[in-house]
Amino acid sequence: LVRDIVSANTVGGHFLRQIRFRYETKTMDRVAAMLFLLAVIVTTAVLSLAFFSICPLFSTCIAALLYVLFYFLANESSGVHHAQEFENRFWTIWSALLAVAIIYVPDSPVYFEDL
């Protein structure tokens, strides 16, 4: 009877160590994920500031278009989402404005001067 209790405690202790190890692993995964997310945010901020210093007009146009895109995706209750035709109109106008920003803004990387 004593051996059974000792072996049961050993198995139970091993099980508790496994649970503790799994919890510590998940915690470390969360910490690594948070550090990765922080690194991505800092890198994005630094690159966007560098992009704003190199070509301010083009980056302002792109930032405005990204803001409109975020607002469109975040606001599902607006009238634009009520029909497929309205969504198609939004994507057509948005892509046309993106093309205009890429081609006709003077500090754009692919600006055509002689048009």
CSV table of N, CA and C in Angstrom, one decimal:
chain,number,residue,atom,x,y,z
A,1,LEU,N,0.8,-1.2,0.0
A,1,LEU,CA,0.0,0.0,0.0
A,1,LEU,C,0.9,1.3,0.0
A,2,VAL,N,1.9,1.3,0.8
A,2,VAL,CA,2.8,2.4,0.8
A,2,VAL,C,3.5,2.6,-0.6
A,3,ARG,N,3.9,1.5,-1.2
A,3,ARG,CA,4.5,1.6,-2.5
A,3,ARG,C,3.6,2.2,-3.5
A,4,ASP,N,2.3,1.8,-3.5
A,4,ASP,CA,1.3,2.4,-4.4
A,4,ASP,C,1.1,3.9,-4.2
A,5,ILE,N,1.1,4.3,-2.9
A,5,ILE,CA,1.0,5.7,-2.6
A,5,ILE,C,2.2,6.5,-3.1
A,6,VAL,N,3.4,6.0,-2.9
A,6,VAL,CA,4.6,6.6,-3.3
A,6,VAL,C,4.6,6.7,-4.9
A,7,SER,N,4.3,5.6,-5.5
A,7,SER,CA,4.3,5.6,-7.0
A,7,SER,C,3.2,6.5,-7.5
A,8,ALA,N,2.1,6.6,-6.9
A,8,ALA,CA,1.0,7.5,-7.3
A,8,ALA,C,1.5,9.0,-7.1
A,9,ASN,N,2.2,9.3,-6.0
A,9,ASN,CA,2.7,10.6,-5.8
A,9,ASN,C,3.8,10.9,-6.8
A,10,THR,N,4.6,10.0,-7.2
A,10,THR,CA,5.6,10.2,-8.2
A,10,THR,C,5.0,10.5,-9.5
A,11,VAL,N,4.0,9.7,-9.9
A,11,VAL,CA,3.3,10.0,-11.2
A,11,VAL,C,2.6,11.3,-11.1
A,12,GLY,N,1.9,11.6,-10.0
A,12,GLY,CA,1.3,12.9,-9.9
A,12,GLY,C,2.2,14.0,-9.9
A,13,GLY,N,3.4,13.9,-9.2
A,13,GLY,CA,4.4,14.9,-9.3
A,13,GLY,C,4.9,15.2,-10.7
A,14,HIS,N,5.1,14.1,-11.4
A,14,HIS,CA,5.6,14.2,-12.8
A,14,HIS,C,4.5,14.9,-13.6
A,15,PHE,N,3.3,14.6,-13.4
A,15,PHE,CA,2.2,15.3,-14.1
A,15,PHE,C,2.2,16.8,-13.8
A,16,LEU,N,2.3,17.1,-12.5
A,16,LEU,CA,2.3,18.5,-12.1
A,16,LEU,C,3.6,19.3,-12.7
A,17,ARG,N,4.7,18.6,-12.8
A,17,ARG,CA,5.9,19.2,-13.5
A,17,ARG,C,5.6,19.4,-14.9
A,18,GLN,N,4.9,18.5,-15.6
A,18,GLN,CA,4.5,18.7,-17.0
A,18,GLN,C,3.6,19.9,-17.2
A,19,ILE,N,2.6,20.0,-16.3
A,19,ILE,CA,1.7,21.2,-16.4
A,19,ILE,C,2.5,22.5,-16.1
A,20,ARG,N,3.4,22.5,-15.1
A,20,ARG,CA,4.2,23.7,-14.9
A,20,ARG,C,5.1,24.0,-16.1
A,21,PHE,N,5.7,23.0,-16.7
A,21,PHE,CA,6.6,23.2,-17.8
A,21,PHE,C,5.7,23.8,-19.0
A,22,ARG,N,4.5,23.2,-19.2
A,22,ARG,CA,3.7,23.7,-20.3
A,22,ARG,C,3.3,25.2,-20.1
A,23,TYR,N,3.0,25.5,-18.8
A,23,TYR,CA,2.6,26.9,-18.5
A,23,TYR,C,3.8,27.8,-18.7
A,24,GLU,N,5.0,27.4,-18.3
A,24,GLU,CA,6.2,28.2,-18.5
A,24,GLU,C,6.5,28.4,-20.0
A,25,THR,N,6.3,27.3,-20.7
A,25,THR,CA,6.6,27.4,-22.2
A,25,THR,C,5.6,28.4,-22.8
A,26,LYS,N,4.3,28.3,-22.4
A,26,LYS,CA,3.3,29.2,-23.0
A,26,LYS,C,3.7,30.6,-22.6
A,27,THR,N,4.1,30.8,-21.4
A,27,THR,CA,4.5,32.2,-20.9
A,27,THR,C,5.7,32.7,-21.8
A,28,MET,N,6.7,31.8,-22.0
A,28,MET,CA,7.8,32.3,-22.8
A,28,MET,C,7.4,32.5,-24.2
A,29,ASP,N,6.4,31.7,-24.8
A,29,ASP,CA,6.0,32.0,-26.1
A,29,ASP,C,5.3,33.3,-26.2
A,30,ARG,N,4.5,33.7,-25.1
A,30,ARG,CA,3.8,35.0,-25.1
A,30,ARG,C,4.8,36.1,-25.0
A,31,VAL,N,5.9,35.9,-24.2
A,31,VAL,CA,6.9,37.0,-24.1
A,31,VAL,C,7.6,37.1,-25.5
A,32,ALA,N,8.0,36.0,-26.1
A,32,ALA,CA,8.6,36.1,-27.4
A,32,ALA,C,7.7,36.7,-28.4
A,33,ALA,N,6.4,36.4,-28.4
A,33,ALA,CA,5.5,37.1,-29.3
A,33,ALA,C,5.4,38.6,-29.1
A,34,MET,N,5.3,39.0,-27.8
A,34,MET,CA,5.2,40.4,-27.5
A,34,MET,C,6.5,41.1,-27.9
A,35,LEU,N,7.7,40.5,-27.7
A,35,LEU,CA,8.9,41.1,-28.1
A,35,LEU,C,9.0,41.2,-29.7
A,36,PHE,N,8.5,40.2,-30.4
A,36,PHE,CA,8.5,40.3,-31.8
A,36,PHE,C,7.5,41.4,-32.3
A,37,LEU,N,6.3,41.5,-31.7
A,37,LEU,CA,5.4,42.5,-32.0
A,37,LEU,C,6.0,43.9,-31.8
A,38,LEU,N,6.7,44.1,-30.6
A,38,LEU,CA,7.3,45.3,-30.3
A,38,LEU,C,8.4,45.7,-31.4
A,39,ALA,N,9.2,44.7,-31.8
A,39,ALA,CA,10.2,44.9,-32.8
A,39,ALA,C,9.6,45.3,-34.1
A,40,VAL,N,8.4,44.7,-34.5
A,40,VAL,CA,7.8,45.0,-35.8
A,40,VAL,C,7.2,46.4,-35.7
A,41,ILE,N,6.6,46.8,-34.6
A,41,ILE,CA,6.1,48.2,-34.4
A,41,ILE,C,7.2,49.2,-34.5
A,42,VAL,N,8.3,49.0,-33.8
A,42,VAL,CA,9.4,49.9,-33.8
A,42,VAL,C,10.0,50.0,-35.2
A,43,THR,N,10.2,48.9,-35.9
A,43,THR,CA,10.8,48.9,-37.2
A,43,THR,C,9.8,49.6,-38.2
A,44,THR,N,8.5,49.4,-38.1
A,44,THR,CA,7.6,50.1,-39.0
A,44,THR,C,7.6,51.6,-38.7
A,45,ALA,N,7.7,52.0,-37.5
A,45,ALA,CA,7.7,53.4,-37.1
A,45,ALA,C,9.0,54.1,-37.7
A,46,VAL,N,10.1,53.4,-37.5
A,46,VAL,CA,11.4,54.0,-38.0
A,46,VAL,C,11.4,54.1,-39.5
A,47,LEU,N,10.9,53.0,-40.2
A,47,LEU,CA,10.9,53.0,-41.7
A,47,LEU,C,9.9,54.1,-42.2
A,48,SER,N,8.8,54.2,-41.5
A,48,SER,CA,7.8,55.2,-42.0
A,48,SER,C,8.3,56.7,-41.8
A,49,LEU,N,9.1,56.9,-40.7
A,49,LEU,CA,9.7,58.2,-40.5
A,49,LEU,C,10.8,58.5,-41.5
A,50,ALA,N,11.5,57.4,-41.9
A,50,ALA,CA,12.5,57.6,-42.9
A,50,ALA,C,11.9,57.9,-44.2
A,51,PHE,N,10.8,57.2,-44.5
A,51,PHE,CA,10.1,57.4,-45.8
A,51,PHE,C,9.5,58.8,-45.8
A,52,PHE,N,9.0,59.3,-44.7
A,52,PHE,CA,8.4,60.6,-44.7
A,52,PHE,C,9.5,61.7,-44.9
A,53,SER,N,10.8,61.4,-44.5
A,53,SER,CA,11.8,62.4,-44.7
A,53,SER,C,12.3,62.4,-46.1
A,54,ILE,N,12.3,61.2,-46.8
A,54,ILE,CA,12.7,61.1,-48.2
A,54,ILE,C,11.7,61.7,-49.1
A,55,CYS,N,10.5,61.3,-49.0
A,55,CYS,CA,9.4,61.7,-50.0
A,55,CYS,C,8.2,62.1,-49.2
A,56,PRO,N,8.0,63.3,-48.7
A,56,PRO,CA,6.9,63.7,-47.8
A,56,PRO,C,5.6,63.7,-48.5
A,57,LEU,N,5.5,64.2,-49.7
A,57,LEU,CA,4.2,64.2,-50.4
A,57,LEU,C,3.6,62.8,-50.7
A,58,PHE,N,4.5,62.0,-51.2
A,58,PHE,CA,4.1,60.6,-51.6
A,58,PHE,C,3.7,59.8,-50.3
A,59,SER,N,4.5,60.0,-49.3
A,59,SER,CA,4.1,59.2,-48.0
A,59,SER,C,2.9,59.8,-47.4
A,60,THR,N,2.6,61.0,-47.5
A,60,THR,CA,1.4,61.6,-47.0
A,60,THR,C,0.2,61.0,-47.7
A,61,CYS,N,0.3,60.9,-49.1
A,61,CYS,CA,-0.8,60.3,-49.9
A,61,CYS,C,-1.0,58.9,-49.5
A,62,ILE,N,0.1,58.1,-49.4
A,62,ILE,CA,0.0,56.7,-49.0
A,62,ILE,C,-0.6,56.5,-47.6
A,63,ALA,N,-0.2,57.4,-46.7
A,63,ALA,CA,-0.7,57.3,-45.3
A,63,ALA,C,-2.2,57.6,-45.3
A,64,ALA,N,-2.7,58.6,-46.1
A,64,ALA,CA,-4.1,58.9,-46.2
A,64,ALA,C,-4.9,57.8,-46.8
A,65,LEU,N,-4.3,57.2,-47.8
A,65,LEU,CA,-5.0,56.0,-48.4
A,65,LEU,C,-5.1,54.8,-47.4
A,66,LEU,N,-4.0,54.6,-46.7
A,66,LEU,CA,-4.0,53.5,-45.7
A,66,LEU,C,-5.0,53.8,-44.6
A,67,TYR,N,-5.1,55.1,-44.2
A,67,TYR,CA,-6.1,55.5,-43.2
A,67,TYR,C,-7.5,55.2,-43.7
A,68,VAL,N,-7.8,55.6,-44.9
A,68,VAL,CA,-9.1,55.3,-45.5
A,68,VAL,C,-9.4,53.8,-45.6
A,69,LEU,N,-8.4,53.1,-46.0
A,69,LEU,CA,-8.5,51.6,-46.1
A,69,LEU,C,-8.8,51.0,-44.7
A,70,PHE,N,-8.1,51.5,-43.7
A,70,PHE,CA,-8.3,51.0,-42.3
A,70,PHE,C,-9.7,51.3,-41.9
A,71,TYR,N,-10.2,52.5,-42.1
A,71,TYR,CA,-11.5,52.9,-41.7
A,71,TYR,C,-12.6,52.1,-42.5
A,72,PHE,N,-12.3,51.8,-43.7
A,72,PHE,CA,-13.3,51.0,-44.5
A,72,PHE,C,-13.3,49.6,-43.9
A,73,LEU,N,-12.2,49.0,-43.6
A,73,LEU,CA,-12.2,47.6,-43.0
A,73,LEU,C,-12.7,47.5,-41.6
A,74,ALA,N,-12.5,48.6,-40.8
A,74,ALA,CA,-12.9,48.6,-39.4
A,74,ALA,C,-14.4,48.9,-39.2
A,75,ASN,N,-15.0,49.6,-40.1
A,75,ASN,CA,-16.3,50.0,-40.0
A,75,ASN,C,-17.3,49.2,-40.8
A,76,GLU,N,-17.7,48.1,-40.4
A,76,GLU,CA,-18.6,47.2,-41.1
A,76,GLU,C,-20.0,47.6,-41.2
A,77,SER,N,-20.4,48.5,-40.3
A,77,SER,CA,-21.8,48.9,-40.3
A,77,SER,C,-22.1,50.1,-41.2
A,78,SER,N,-21.2,50.6,-41.9
A,78,SER,CA,-21.4,51.8,-42.8
A,78,SER,C,-22.2,51.3,-44.0
A,79,GLY,N,-22.7,52.3,-44.8
A,79,GLY,CA,-23.6,52.0,-45.9
A,79,GLY,C,-22.8,51.4,-47.1
A,80,VAL,N,-21.4,51.5,-47.1
A,80,VAL,CA,-20.6,51.0,-48.1
A,80,VAL,C,-20.7,49.5,-48.2
A,81,HIS,N,-20.9,48.9,-47.0
A,81,HIS,CA,-20.8,47.4,-46.9
A,81,HIS,C,-22.2,46.8,-47.2
A,82,HIS,N,-23.2,47.6,-47.5
A,82,HIS,CA,-24.6,47.0,-47.7
A,82,HIS,C,-24.8,46.3,-49.0
A,83,ALA,N,-24.0,46.6,-50.0
A,83,ALA,CA,-24.1,45.9,-51.3
A,83,ALA,C,-22.8,45.7,-51.9
A,84,GLN,N,-22.7,44.6,-52.7
A,84,GLN,CA,-21.4,44.3,-53.3
A,84,GLN,C,-21.0,45.4,-54.3
A,85,GLU,N,-22.0,46.0,-54.9
A,85,GLU,CA,-21.7,47.1,-55.9
A,85,GLU,C,-21.0,48.3,-55.2
A,86,PHE,N,-21.5,48.6,-54.0
A,86,PHE,CA,-20.9,49.7,-53.3
A,86,PHE,C,-19.4,49.4,-52.9
A,87,GLU,N,-19.2,48.1,-52.5
A,87,GLU,CA,-17.8,47.7,-52.2
A,87,GLU,C,-16.9,47.8,-53.4
A,88,ASN,N,-17.5,47.3,-54.5
A,88,ASN,CA,-16.7,47.4,-55.8
A,88,ASN,C,-16.4,48.8,-56.2
A,89,ARG,N,-17.3,49.8,-56.0
A,89,ARG,CA,-17.0,51.2,-56.2
A,89,ARG,C,-15.9,51.7,-55.3
A,90,PHE,N,-16.0,51.3,-54.0
A,90,PHE,CA,-14.9,51.7,-53.1
A,90,PHE,C,-13.6,51.2,-53.6
A,91,TRP,N,-13.4,49.9,-53.9
A,91,TRP,CA,-12.1,49.4,-54.3
A,91,TRP,C,-11.7,50.0,-55.6
A,92,THR,N,-12.6,50.3,-56.5
A,92,THR,CA,-12.2,51.0,-57.8
A,92,THR,C,-11.7,52.4,-57.5
A,93,ILE,N,-12.4,53.1,-56.7
A,93,ILE,CA,-11.9,54.5,-56.4
A,93,ILE,C,-10.6,54.5,-55.7
A,94,TRP,N,-10.5,53.5,-54.7
A,94,TRP,CA,-9.3,53.5,-53.9
A,94,TRP,C,-8.1,53.1,-54.7
A,95,SER,N,-8.2,52.1,-55.6
A,95,SER,CA,-7.1,51.7,-56.5
A,95,SER,C,-6.7,52.8,-57.5
A,96,ALA,N,-7.7,53.5,-58.0
A,96,ALA,CA,-7.5,54.6,-58.9
A,96,ALA,C,-6.7,55.7,-58.2
A,97,LEU,N,-7.1,56.0,-57.0
A,97,LEU,CA,-6.3,57.0,-56.2
A,97,LEU,C,-4.9,56.6,-55.9
A,98,LEU,N,-4.7,55.3,-55.6
A,98,LEU,CA,-3.4,54.7,-55.4
A,98,LEU,C,-2.5,54.8,-56.6
A,99,ALA,N,-3.1,54.5,-57.8
A,99,ALA,CA,-2.4,54.6,-59.0
A,99,ALA,C,-2.0,56.1,-59.3
A,100,VAL,N,-2.9,57.0,-59.1
A,100,VAL,CA,-2.6,58.4,-59.3
A,100,VAL,C,-1.5,58.9,-58.3
A,101,ALA,N,-1.5,58.4,-57.1
A,101,ALA,CA,-0.5,58.8,-56.1
A,101,ALA,C,0.9,58.2,-56.6
A,102,ILE,N,0.9,57.0,-57.1
A,102,ILE,CA,2.1,56.4,-57.5
A,102,ILE,C,2.7,57.1,-58.7
A,103,ILE,N,1.8,57.4,-59.7
A,103,ILE,CA,2.3,57.9,-61.0
A,103,ILE,C,2.5,59.4,-61.0
A,104,TYR,N,1.6,60.2,-60.4
A,104,TYR,CA,1.6,61.7,-60.6
A,104,TYR,C,2.2,62.5,-59.4
A,105,VAL,N,2.4,61.9,-58.3
A,105,VAL,CA,3.0,62.7,-57.2
A,105,VAL,C,4.4,62.9,-57.5
A,106,PRO,N,4.9,64.2,-57.4
A,106,PRO,CA,6.3,64.5,-57.8
A,106,PRO,C,7.4,63.7,-57.1
A,107,ASP,N,7.3,63.4,-55.9
A,107,ASP,CA,8.4,62.7,-55.2
A,107,ASP,C,8.2,61.2,-55.1
A,108,SER,N,7.3,60.7,-56.0
A,108,SER,CA,7.0,59.2,-56.0
A,108,SER,C,8.2,58.5,-56.7
A,109,PRO,N,8.5,57.3,-56.3
A,109,PRO,CA,9.6,56.5,-56.9
A,109,PRO,C,9.4,56.3,-58.4
A,110,VAL,N,8.2,56.2,-58.9
A,110,VAL,CA,7.9,56.0,-60.3
A,110,VAL,C,7.2,57.1,-61.0
A,111,TYR,N,7.6,58.3,-60.6
A,111,TYR,CA,6.9,59.5,-61.2
A,111,TYR,C,7.3,59.7,-62.7
A,112,PHE,N,6.3,60.0,-63.5
A,112,PHE,CA,6.6,60.2,-64.9
A,112,PHE,C,6.6,61.7,-65.1
A,113,GLU,N,7.7,62.3,-65.5
A,113,GLU,CA,7.9,63.7,-65.7
A,113,GLU,C,7.3,64.2,-67.0
A,114,ASP,N,7.3,63.5,-68.0
A,114,ASP,CA,7.0,64.0,-69.4
A,114,ASP,C,5.6,63.6,-69.8
A,115,LEU,N,4.6,63.5,-68.9
A,115,LEU,CA,3.3,63.2,-69.4
A,115,LEU,C,2.5,64.4,-69.6
